[in-house]
C-alpha cells in the first residue's frame, strides 16, 4: 500500500522537516507528541512579554502551514508521518493522501486565524492602555474590521493608527473625557405677519368694542 502511494504522489508537494524536528528533551521520535490543552483564560495583564509570546505562537502556525508547501527529499513514509502527527492526525491508509493533506492545511489555517485574532486583541488592549482607552474590548469591536495586518514575525500593524482615529471620532472612550450631552433641537419660528395666517394665534374679538362701533354707525344714520 505504501509503495502504491509513493508512485501516485511522486510529484506531490513535499515538506522541509526541519520545522517538525523534536528537541532532545521531548519524548522519542516514535511516540506522538502529547496533546496540550489551550489555557483556560487569558492573562489579565497585557505586557510586552505576553504580546511577544502571542507573536511567536502566530508565527509558528504560519511556519507549519508553509512547511506543507516546501520541498524536501524525505521519503513519502516519513513525510506522511511527520505532517499528520504535527497536527494530531493519524494517517488513514483508506483515505487519499491529498484529502488528508488538505485536511491538515485546513486545520493549520484555522489555528493561524485564531492565533492572529488573539494577538490582535492583545495588541489593542496593550496599545489602548497607552492611549488611555478605558474599555479596550469595545475599542476592538469598533476597529476589528479595519486594516489590521499580522506580519511574518507576529507583529501587528495598523492598531495604533486605528485607535487614534477612533479616539478622534469618539473621544469619550478615553479616560477623563465625558460624552457630550445631547441637546434638544430648537423649534423654528414659523410666525408670519397677519392675524389670519395659518399657524398664528388668532386674536379674540372684543364684543364690547364691536357693539360701540355699531352704535356710532346707527347714530350717524339718525342724524
PDB file of C-alpha atoms in Angstrom:
ATOM      1  CA  UNK A   1       0.000   0.000   0.000  1.00  0.00           C
ATOM      2  CA  UNK A   2       2.875   2.357   0.838  1.00  0.00           C
ATOM      3  CA  UNK A   3       4.632   1.755  -2.478  1.00  0.00           C
ATOM      4  CA  UNK A   4       1.407   2.494  -4.305  1.00  0.00           C
ATOM      5  CA  UNK A   5       1.107   5.843  -2.519  1.00  0.00           C
ATOM      6  CA  UNK A   6       4.727   6.659  -3.372  1.00  0.00           C
ATOM      7  CA  UNK A   7       4.104   6.107  -7.076  1.00  0.00           C
ATOM      8  CA  UNK A   8       0.858   8.079  -7.199  1.00  0.00           C
ATOM      9  CA  UNK A   9       2.230  11.068  -5.303  1.00  0.00           C
ATOM     10  CA  UNK A  10       5.801  11.182  -6.623  1.00  0.00           C
ATOM     11  CA  UNK A  11       5.366  14.782  -7.779  1.00  0.00           C
ATOM     12  CA  UNK A  12       3.389  15.936  -4.703  1.00  0.00           C
ATOM     13  CA  UNK A  13       4.377  18.962  -2.637  1.00  0.00           C
ATOM     14  CA  UNK A  14       6.975  17.982  -0.003  1.00  0.00           C
ATOM     15  CA  UNK A  15       7.866  19.409   3.382  1.00  0.00           C
ATOM     16  CA  UNK A  16      11.005  20.751   4.974  1.00  0.00           C
ATOM     17  CA  UNK A  17      11.027  18.572   8.106  1.00  0.00           C
ATOM     18  CA  UNK A  18      13.401  20.860   9.982  1.00  0.00           C
ATOM     19  CA  UNK A  19      10.265  22.645  11.215  1.00  0.00           C
ATOM     20  CA  UNK A  20       8.981  19.405  12.748  1.00  0.00           C
ATOM     21  CA  UNK A  21      12.208  18.013  14.306  1.00  0.00           C
ATOM     22  CA  UNK A  22      11.901  17.247  18.017  1.00  0.00           C
ATOM     23  CA  UNK A  23      14.342  18.563  20.638  1.00  0.00           C
ATOM     24  CA  UNK A  24      16.244  16.039  22.782  1.00  0.00           C
ATOM     25  CA  UNK A  25      14.207  16.911  25.864  1.00  0.00           C
ATOM     26  CA  UNK A  26      10.936  15.737  24.300  1.00  0.00           C
ATOM     27  CA  UNK A  27       9.702  12.078  24.078  1.00  0.00           C
ATOM     28  CA  UNK A  28      11.298   9.723  21.462  1.00  0.00           C
ATOM     29  CA  UNK A  29      10.515  10.329  17.800  1.00  0.00           C
ATOM     30  CA  UNK A  30       8.431   7.176  17.580  1.00  0.00           C
ATOM     31  CA  UNK A  31       5.853   8.421  20.074  1.00  0.00           C
ATOM     32  CA  UNK A  32       3.387  11.154  19.046  1.00  0.00           C
ATOM     33  CA  UNK A  33       3.769  14.428  20.968  1.00  0.00           C
ATOM     34  CA  UNK A  34       1.330  14.705  23.867  1.00  0.00           C
ATOM     35  CA  UNK A  35      -1.668  16.922  23.194  1.00  0.00           C
ATOM     36  CA  UNK A  36      -1.751  20.133  25.140  1.00  0.00           C
ATOM     37  CA  UNK A  37      -4.948  21.932  26.032  1.00  0.00           C
ATOM     38  CA  UNK A  38      -5.221  25.697  25.427  1.00  0.00           C
ATOM     39  CA  UNK A  39      -5.043  27.918  28.520  1.00  0.00           C
ATOM     40  CA  UNK A  40      -8.331  28.324  30.342  1.00  0.00           C
ATOM     41  CA  UNK A  41      -8.198  32.125  30.392  1.00  0.00           C
ATOM     42  CA  UNK A  42      -6.060  34.937  29.080  1.00  0.00           C
ATOM     43  CA  UNK A  43      -3.783  36.784  31.497  1.00  0.00           C
ATOM     44  CA  UNK A  44      -5.234  39.982  32.783  1.00  0.00           C
ATOM     45  CA  UNK A  45      -2.075  41.976  32.141  1.00  0.00           C
ATOM     46  CA  UNK A  46      -1.117  42.614  28.541  1.00  0.00           C
ATOM     47  CA  UNK A  47       2.581  43.392  28.865  1.00  0.00           C
ATOM     48  CA  UNK A  48       5.318  43.157  26.255  1.00  0.00           C
ATOM     49  CA  UNK A  49       6.293  39.582  27.201  1.00  0.00           C
ATOM     50  CA  UNK A  50       2.738  38.328  26.744  1.00  0.00           C
ATOM     51  CA  UNK A  51       2.369  40.073  23.381  1.00  0.00           C
ATOM     52  CA  UNK A  52       5.725  38.637  22.250  1.00  0.00           C
ATOM     53  CA  UNK A  53       4.548  35.153  23.245  1.00  0.00           C
ATOM     54  CA  UNK A  54       1.435  35.547  21.096  1.00  0.00           C
ATOM     55  CA  UNK A  55       3.548  36.792  18.196  1.00  0.00           C
ATOM     56  CA  UNK A  56       5.737  33.692  18.395  1.00  0.00           C
ATOM     57  CA  UNK A  57       2.630  31.494  18.555  1.00  0.00           C
ATOM     58  CA  UNK A  58       1.123  33.069  15.429  1.00  0.00           C
ATOM     59  CA  UNK A  59       4.441  32.866  13.583  1.00  0.00           C
ATOM     60  CA  UNK A  60       4.702  29.176  14.497  1.00  0.00           C
ATOM     61  CA  UNK A  61       1.367  28.386  12.845  1.00  0.00           C
ATOM     62  CA  UNK A  62       2.460  30.208   9.702  1.00  0.00           C
ATOM     63  CA  UNK A  63       5.723  28.245   9.675  1.00  0.00           C
ATOM     64  CA  UNK A  64       3.867  24.935   9.902  1.00  0.00           C
ATOM     65  CA  UNK A  65       1.489  25.974   7.159  1.00  0.00           C
ATOM     66  CA  UNK A  66       4.358  26.986   4.888  1.00  0.00           C
ATOM     67  CA  UNK A  67       6.070  23.722   5.678  1.00  0.00           C
ATOM     68  CA  UNK A  68       3.259  21.949   3.860  1.00  0.00           C
ATOM     69  CA  UNK A  69       4.219  23.832   0.695  1.00  0.00           C
ATOM     70  CA  UNK A  70       8.012  23.487   0.798  1.00  0.00           C
ATOM     71  CA  UNK A  71      10.021  20.759  -0.935  1.00  0.00           C
ATOM     72  CA  UNK A  72      12.017  18.020   0.734  1.00  0.00           C
ATOM     73  CA  UNK A  73      13.887  14.835  -0.278  1.00  0.00           C
ATOM     74  CA  UNK A  74      12.358  12.853   2.585  1.00  0.00           C
ATOM     75  CA  UNK A  75      10.563   9.614   1.733  1.00  0.00           C
ATOM     76  CA  UNK A  76       6.774   9.571   1.455  1.00  0.00           C
ATOM     77  CA  UNK A  77       6.552   7.388   4.567  1.00  0.00           C
ATOM     78  CA  UNK A  78       8.365   9.887   6.799  1.00  0.00           C
ATOM     79  CA  UNK A  79       6.547  12.772   5.109  1.00  0.00           C
ATOM     80  CA  UNK A  80       3.103  11.396   5.930  1.00  0.00           C
ATOM     81  CA  UNK A  81       4.085  10.515   9.469  1.00  0.00           C
ATOM     82  CA  UNK A  82       5.646  13.859  10.341  1.00  0.00           C
ATOM     83  CA  UNK A  83       2.969  16.053   8.748  1.00  0.00           C
ATOM     84  CA  UNK A  84      -0.035  14.345  10.261  1.00  0.00           C
ATOM     85  CA  UNK A  85       1.499  13.840  13.698  1.00  0.00           C
ATOM     86  CA  UNK A  86       2.281  17.573  13.812  1.00  0.00           C
ATOM     87  CA  UNK A  87      -1.414  18.416  13.514  1.00  0.00           C
ATOM     88  CA  UNK A  88      -2.648  15.453  15.567  1.00  0.00           C
ATOM     89  CA  UNK A  89      -3.919  13.401  12.603  1.00  0.00           C
ATOM     90  CA  UNK A  90      -3.257   9.681  12.337  1.00  0.00           C
ATOM     91  CA  UNK A  91      -2.589   8.648   8.706  1.00  0.00           C
ATOM     92  CA  UNK A  92      -5.501   6.614   7.374  1.00  0.00           C
ATOM     93  CA  UNK A  93      -4.495   4.186   4.571  1.00  0.00           C
ATOM     94  CA  UNK A  94      -8.127   4.071   3.458  1.00  0.00           C
ATOM     95  CA  UNK A  95      -8.171   7.773   2.567  1.00  0.00           C
ATOM     96  CA  UNK A  96      -6.404   9.512  -0.270  1.00  0.00           C
ATOM     97  CA  UNK A  97      -3.214  11.297   0.635  1.00  0.00           C
ATOM     98  CA  UNK A  98      -4.325  14.577  -0.944  1.00  0.00           C
ATOM     99  CA  UNK A  99      -7.542  14.554   1.060  1.00  0.00           C
ATOM    100  CA  UNK A 100      -5.639  14.081   4.322  1.00  0.00           C
ATOM    101  CA  UNK A 101      -3.130  16.748   3.312  1.00  0.00           C
ATOM    102  CA  UNK A 102      -5.932  19.240   2.612  1.00  0.00           C
ATOM    103  CA  UNK A 103      -7.417  18.408   5.995  1.00  0.00           C
ATOM    104  CA  UNK A 104      -4.107  19.206   7.668  1.00  0.00           C
ATOM    105  CA  UNK A 105      -3.861  22.505   5.759  1.00  0.00           C
ATOM    106  CA  UNK A 106      -7.378  23.490   6.804  1.00  0.00           C
ATOM    107  CA  UNK A 107      -6.639  22.818  10.452  1.00  0.00           C
ATOM    108  CA  UNK A 108      -3.441  24.831  10.239  1.00  0.00           C
ATOM    109  CA  UNK A 109      -5.281  27.784   8.660  1.00  0.00           C
ATOM    110  CA  UNK A 110      -7.979  27.736  11.347  1.00  0.00           C
ATOM    111  CA  UNK A 111      -5.337  27.603  14.084  1.00  0.00           C
ATOM    112  CA  UNK A 112      -3.460  30.508  12.494  1.00  0.00           C
ATOM    113  CA  UNK A 113      -6.639  32.598  12.200  1.00  0.00           C
ATOM    114  CA  UNK A 114      -7.470  32.059  15.882  1.00  0.00           C
ATOM    115  CA  UNK A 115      -3.913  32.901  16.914  1.00  0.00           C
ATOM    116  CA  UNK A 116      -3.990  36.103  14.840  1.00  0.00           C
ATOM    117  CA  UNK A 117      -7.305  37.183  16.362  1.00  0.00           C
ATOM    118  CA  UNK A 118      -5.966  36.563  19.852  1.00  0.00           C
ATOM    119  CA  UNK A 119      -2.812  38.508  19.025  1.00  0.00           C
ATOM    120  CA  UNK A 120      -4.751  41.493  17.614  1.00  0.00           C
ATOM    121  CA  UNK A 121      -6.905  41.632  20.757  1.00  0.00           C
ATOM    122  CA  UNK A 122      -3.786  41.716  22.919  1.00  0.00           C
ATOM    123  CA  UNK A 123      -2.247  44.465  20.788  1.00  0.00           C
ATOM    124  CA  UNK A 124      -5.454  46.536  21.034  1.00  0.00           C
ATOM    125  CA  UNK A 125      -5.513  46.213  24.827  1.00  0.00           C
ATOM    126  CA  UNK A 126      -1.800  46.945  25.165  1.00  0.00           C
ATOM    127  CA  UNK A 127      -1.826  49.972  22.839  1.00  0.00           C
ATOM    128  CA  UNK A 128      -5.233  51.125  24.109  1.00  0.00           C
ATOM    129  CA  UNK A 129      -3.871  51.295  27.662  1.00  0.00           C
ATOM    130  CA  UNK A 130      -1.080  53.569  26.440  1.00  0.00           C
ATOM    131  CA  UNK A 131      -3.642  55.848  24.752  1.00  0.00           C
ATOM    132  CA  UNK A 132      -5.869  55.951  27.854  1.00  0.00           C
ATOM    133  CA  UNK A 133      -8.781  53.953  26.446  1.00  0.00           C
ATOM    134  CA  UNK A 134     -10.992  52.823  29.321  1.00  0.00           C
ATOM    135  CA  UNK A 135     -12.752  49.949  27.531  1.00  0.00           C
ATOM    136  CA  UNK A 136     -10.400  48.178  25.080  1.00  0.00           C
ATOM    137  CA  UNK A 137     -12.947  45.434  24.383  1.00  0.00           C
ATOM    138  CA  UNK A 138     -15.352  47.990  22.912  1.00  0.00           C
ATOM    139  CA  UNK A 139     -12.478  49.573  21.005  1.00  0.00           C
ATOM    140  CA  UNK A 140     -11.570  46.184  19.499  1.00  0.00           C
ATOM    141  CA  UNK A 141     -15.129  45.634  18.279  1.00  0.00           C
ATOM    142  CA  UNK A 142     -15.103  49.050  16.635  1.00  0.00           C
ATOM    143  CA  UNK A 143     -11.793  48.613  14.783  1.00  0.00           C
ATOM    144  CA  UNK A 144     -11.613  44.869  14.080  1.00  0.00           C
ATOM    145  CA  UNK A 145     -12.862  45.419  10.522  1.00  0.00           C
ATOM    146  CA  UNK A 146     -10.123  47.967   9.846  1.00  0.00           C
ATOM    147  CA  UNK A 147      -6.882  47.163   8.025  1.00  0.00           C
ATOM    148  CA  UNK A 148      -5.073  45.297  10.811  1.00  0.00           C
ATOM    149  CA  UNK A 149      -2.279  43.057   9.493  1.00  0.00           C
ATOM    150  CA  UNK A 150      -0.253  40.365  11.252  1.00  0.00           C
ATOM    151  CA  UNK A 151       3.256  40.195   9.777  1.00  0.00           C
ATOM    152  CA  UNK A 152       5.518  37.169   9.388  1.00  0.00           C
ATOM    153  CA  UNK A 153       7.289  37.920  12.681  1.00  0.00           C
ATOM    154  CA  UNK A 154       3.958  38.110  14.547  1.00  0.00           C
ATOM    155  CA  UNK A 155       3.848  41.908  14.880  1.00  0.00           C
ATOM    156  CA  UNK A 156       0.567  43.687  14.168  1.00  0.00           C
ATOM    157  CA  UNK A 157       0.386  46.840  12.073  1.00  0.00           C
ATOM    158  CA  UNK A 158      -2.441  49.366  11.947  1.00  0.00           C
ATOM    159  CA  UNK A 159      -3.615  49.069  15.573  1.00  0.00           C
ATOM    160  CA  UNK A 160      -2.283  52.406  16.855  1.00  0.00           C
ATOM    161  CA  UNK A 161      -3.485  54.292  13.779  1.00  0.00           C
ATOM    162  CA  UNK A 162      -6.959  52.740  14.045  1.00  0.00           C
ATOM    163  CA  UNK A 163      -7.236  53.534  17.771  1.00  0.00           C
ATOM    164  CA  UNK A 164      -6.111  57.140  17.281  1.00  0.00           C
ATOM    165  CA  UNK A 165      -8.716  57.610  14.547  1.00  0.00           C
ATOM    166  CA  UNK A 166     -11.327  56.051  16.833  1.00  0.00           C
ATOM    167  CA  UNK A 167     -10.482  58.450  19.673  1.00  0.00           C
ATOM    168  CA  UNK A 168     -10.731  61.399  17.300  1.00  0.00           C
ATOM    169  CA  UNK A 169     -14.243  60.281  16.391  1.00  0.00           C
ATOM    170  CA  UNK A 170     -15.298  59.110  19.878  1.00  0.00           C
ATOM    171  CA  UNK A 171     -13.138  60.947  22.444  1.00  0.00           C
ATOM    172  CA  UNK A 172     -15.315  59.767  25.343  1.00  0.00           C
ATOM    173  CA  UNK A 173     -13.664  56.332  25.045  1.00  0.00           C
ATOM    174  CA  UNK A 174     -10.578  57.828  26.696  1.00  0.00           C
ATOM    175  CA  UNK A 175     -10.357  58.233  30.458  1.00  0.00           C
ATOM    176  CA  UNK A 176     -11.310  61.641  31.839  1.00  0.00           C
ATOM    177  CA  UNK A 177     -13.413  62.643  28.830  1.00  0.00           C
ATOM    178  CA  UNK A 178     -17.163  62.721  29.416  1.00  0.00           C
ATOM    179  CA  UNK A 179     -19.546  62.156  26.495  1.00  0.00           C
ATOM    180  CA  UNK A 180     -21.336  65.249  25.260  1.00  0.00           C
ATOM    181  CA  UNK A 181     -24.928  65.513  26.438  1.00  0.00           C
ATOM    182  CA  UNK A 182     -27.484  65.642  23.635  1.00  0.00           C
ATOM    183  CA  UNK A 183     -29.228  68.994  23.251  1.00  0.00           C
ATOM    184  CA  UNK A 184     -32.865  69.412  22.356  1.00  0.00           C
ATOM    185  CA  UNK A 185     -33.396  70.795  18.873  1.00  0.00           C
ATOM    186  CA  UNK A 186     -34.810  74.320  18.770  1.00  0.00           C
ATOM    187  CA  UNK A 187     -38.186  74.764  17.136  1.00  0.00           C
ATOM    188  CA  UNK A 188     -38.103  77.053  14.094  1.00  0.00           C
ATOM    189  CA  UNK A 189     -40.016  80.335  14.288  1.00  0.00           C
ATOM    190  CA  UNK A 190     -42.850  79.972  11.794  1.00  0.00           C
ATOM    191  CA  UNK A 191     -44.680  83.221  12.622  1.00  0.00           C
ATOM    192  CA  UNK A 192     -45.955  85.089   9.577  1.00  0.00           C
ATOM    193  CA  UNK A 193     -47.294  88.647   9.978  1.00  0.00           C
ATOM    194  CA  UNK A 194     -51.069  88.838   9.848  1.00  0.00           C
ATOM    195  CA  UNK A 195     -53.677  87.505  12.247  1.00  0.00           C
ATOM    196  CA  UNK A 196     -55.306  85.347   9.576  1.00  0.00           C
ATOM    197  CA  UNK A 197     -52.137  83.497   8.538  1.00  0.00           C
ATOM    198  CA  UNK A 198     -52.149  79.747   9.282  1.00  0.00           C
ATOM    199  CA  UNK A 199     -50.259  78.878  12.451  1.00  0.00           C
ATOM    200  CA  UNK A 200     -50.574  82.319  14.007  1.00  0.00           C
ATOM    201  CA  UNK A 201     -52.624  82.870  17.122  1.00  0.00           C
ATOM    202  CA  UNK A 202     -55.980  84.378  16.248  1.00  0.00           C
ATOM    203  CA  UNK A 203     -56.807  87.426  18.328  1.00  0.00           C
ATOM    204  CA  UNK A 204     -60.074  87.174  20.195  1.00  0.00           C
ATOM    205  CA  UNK A 205     -62.646  89.697  19.037  1.00  0.00           C
ATOM    206  CA  UNK A 206     -63.681  92.309  21.645  1.00  0.00           C
ATOM    207  CA  UNK A 207     -67.507  92.238  21.672  1.00  0.00           C
ATOM    208  CA  UNK A 208     -67.753  95.476  23.686  1.00  0.00           C
ATOM    209  CA  UNK A 209     -65.772  97.479  21.148  1.00  0.00           C
ATOM    210  CA  UNK A 210     -67.765  95.941  18.311  1.00  0.00           C
ATOM    211  CA  UNK A 211     -71.093  96.990  19.966  1.00  0.00           C
ATOM    212  CA  UNK A 212     -69.859 100.536  20.480  1.00  0.00           C
ATOM    213  CA  UNK A 213     -68.867 100.746  16.805  1.00  0.00           C
ATOM    214  CA  UNK A 214     -72.355  99.678  15.699  1.00  0.00           C
ATOM    215  CA  UNK A 215     -73.971 102.259  17.993  1.00  0.00           C
ATOM    216  CA  UNK A 216     -71.912 105.025  16.415  1.00  0.00           C
ATOM    217  CA  UNK A 217     -72.989 103.945  12.957  1.00  0.00           C
ATOM    218  CA  UNK A 218     -76.711 103.983  13.918  1.00  0.00           C
ATOM    219  CA  UNK A 219     -76.360 107.409  15.487  1.00  0.00           C
ATOM    220  CA  UNK A 220     -74.894 108.803  12.261  1.00  0.00           C
ATOM    221  CA  UNK A 221     -77.803 107.431  10.246  1.00  0.00           C
ATOM    222  CA  UNK A 222     -80.390 109.058  12.534  1.00  0.00           C
ATOM    223  CA  UNK A 223     -78.747 112.471  12.123  1.00  0.00           C
TER     224      UNK A 223
END
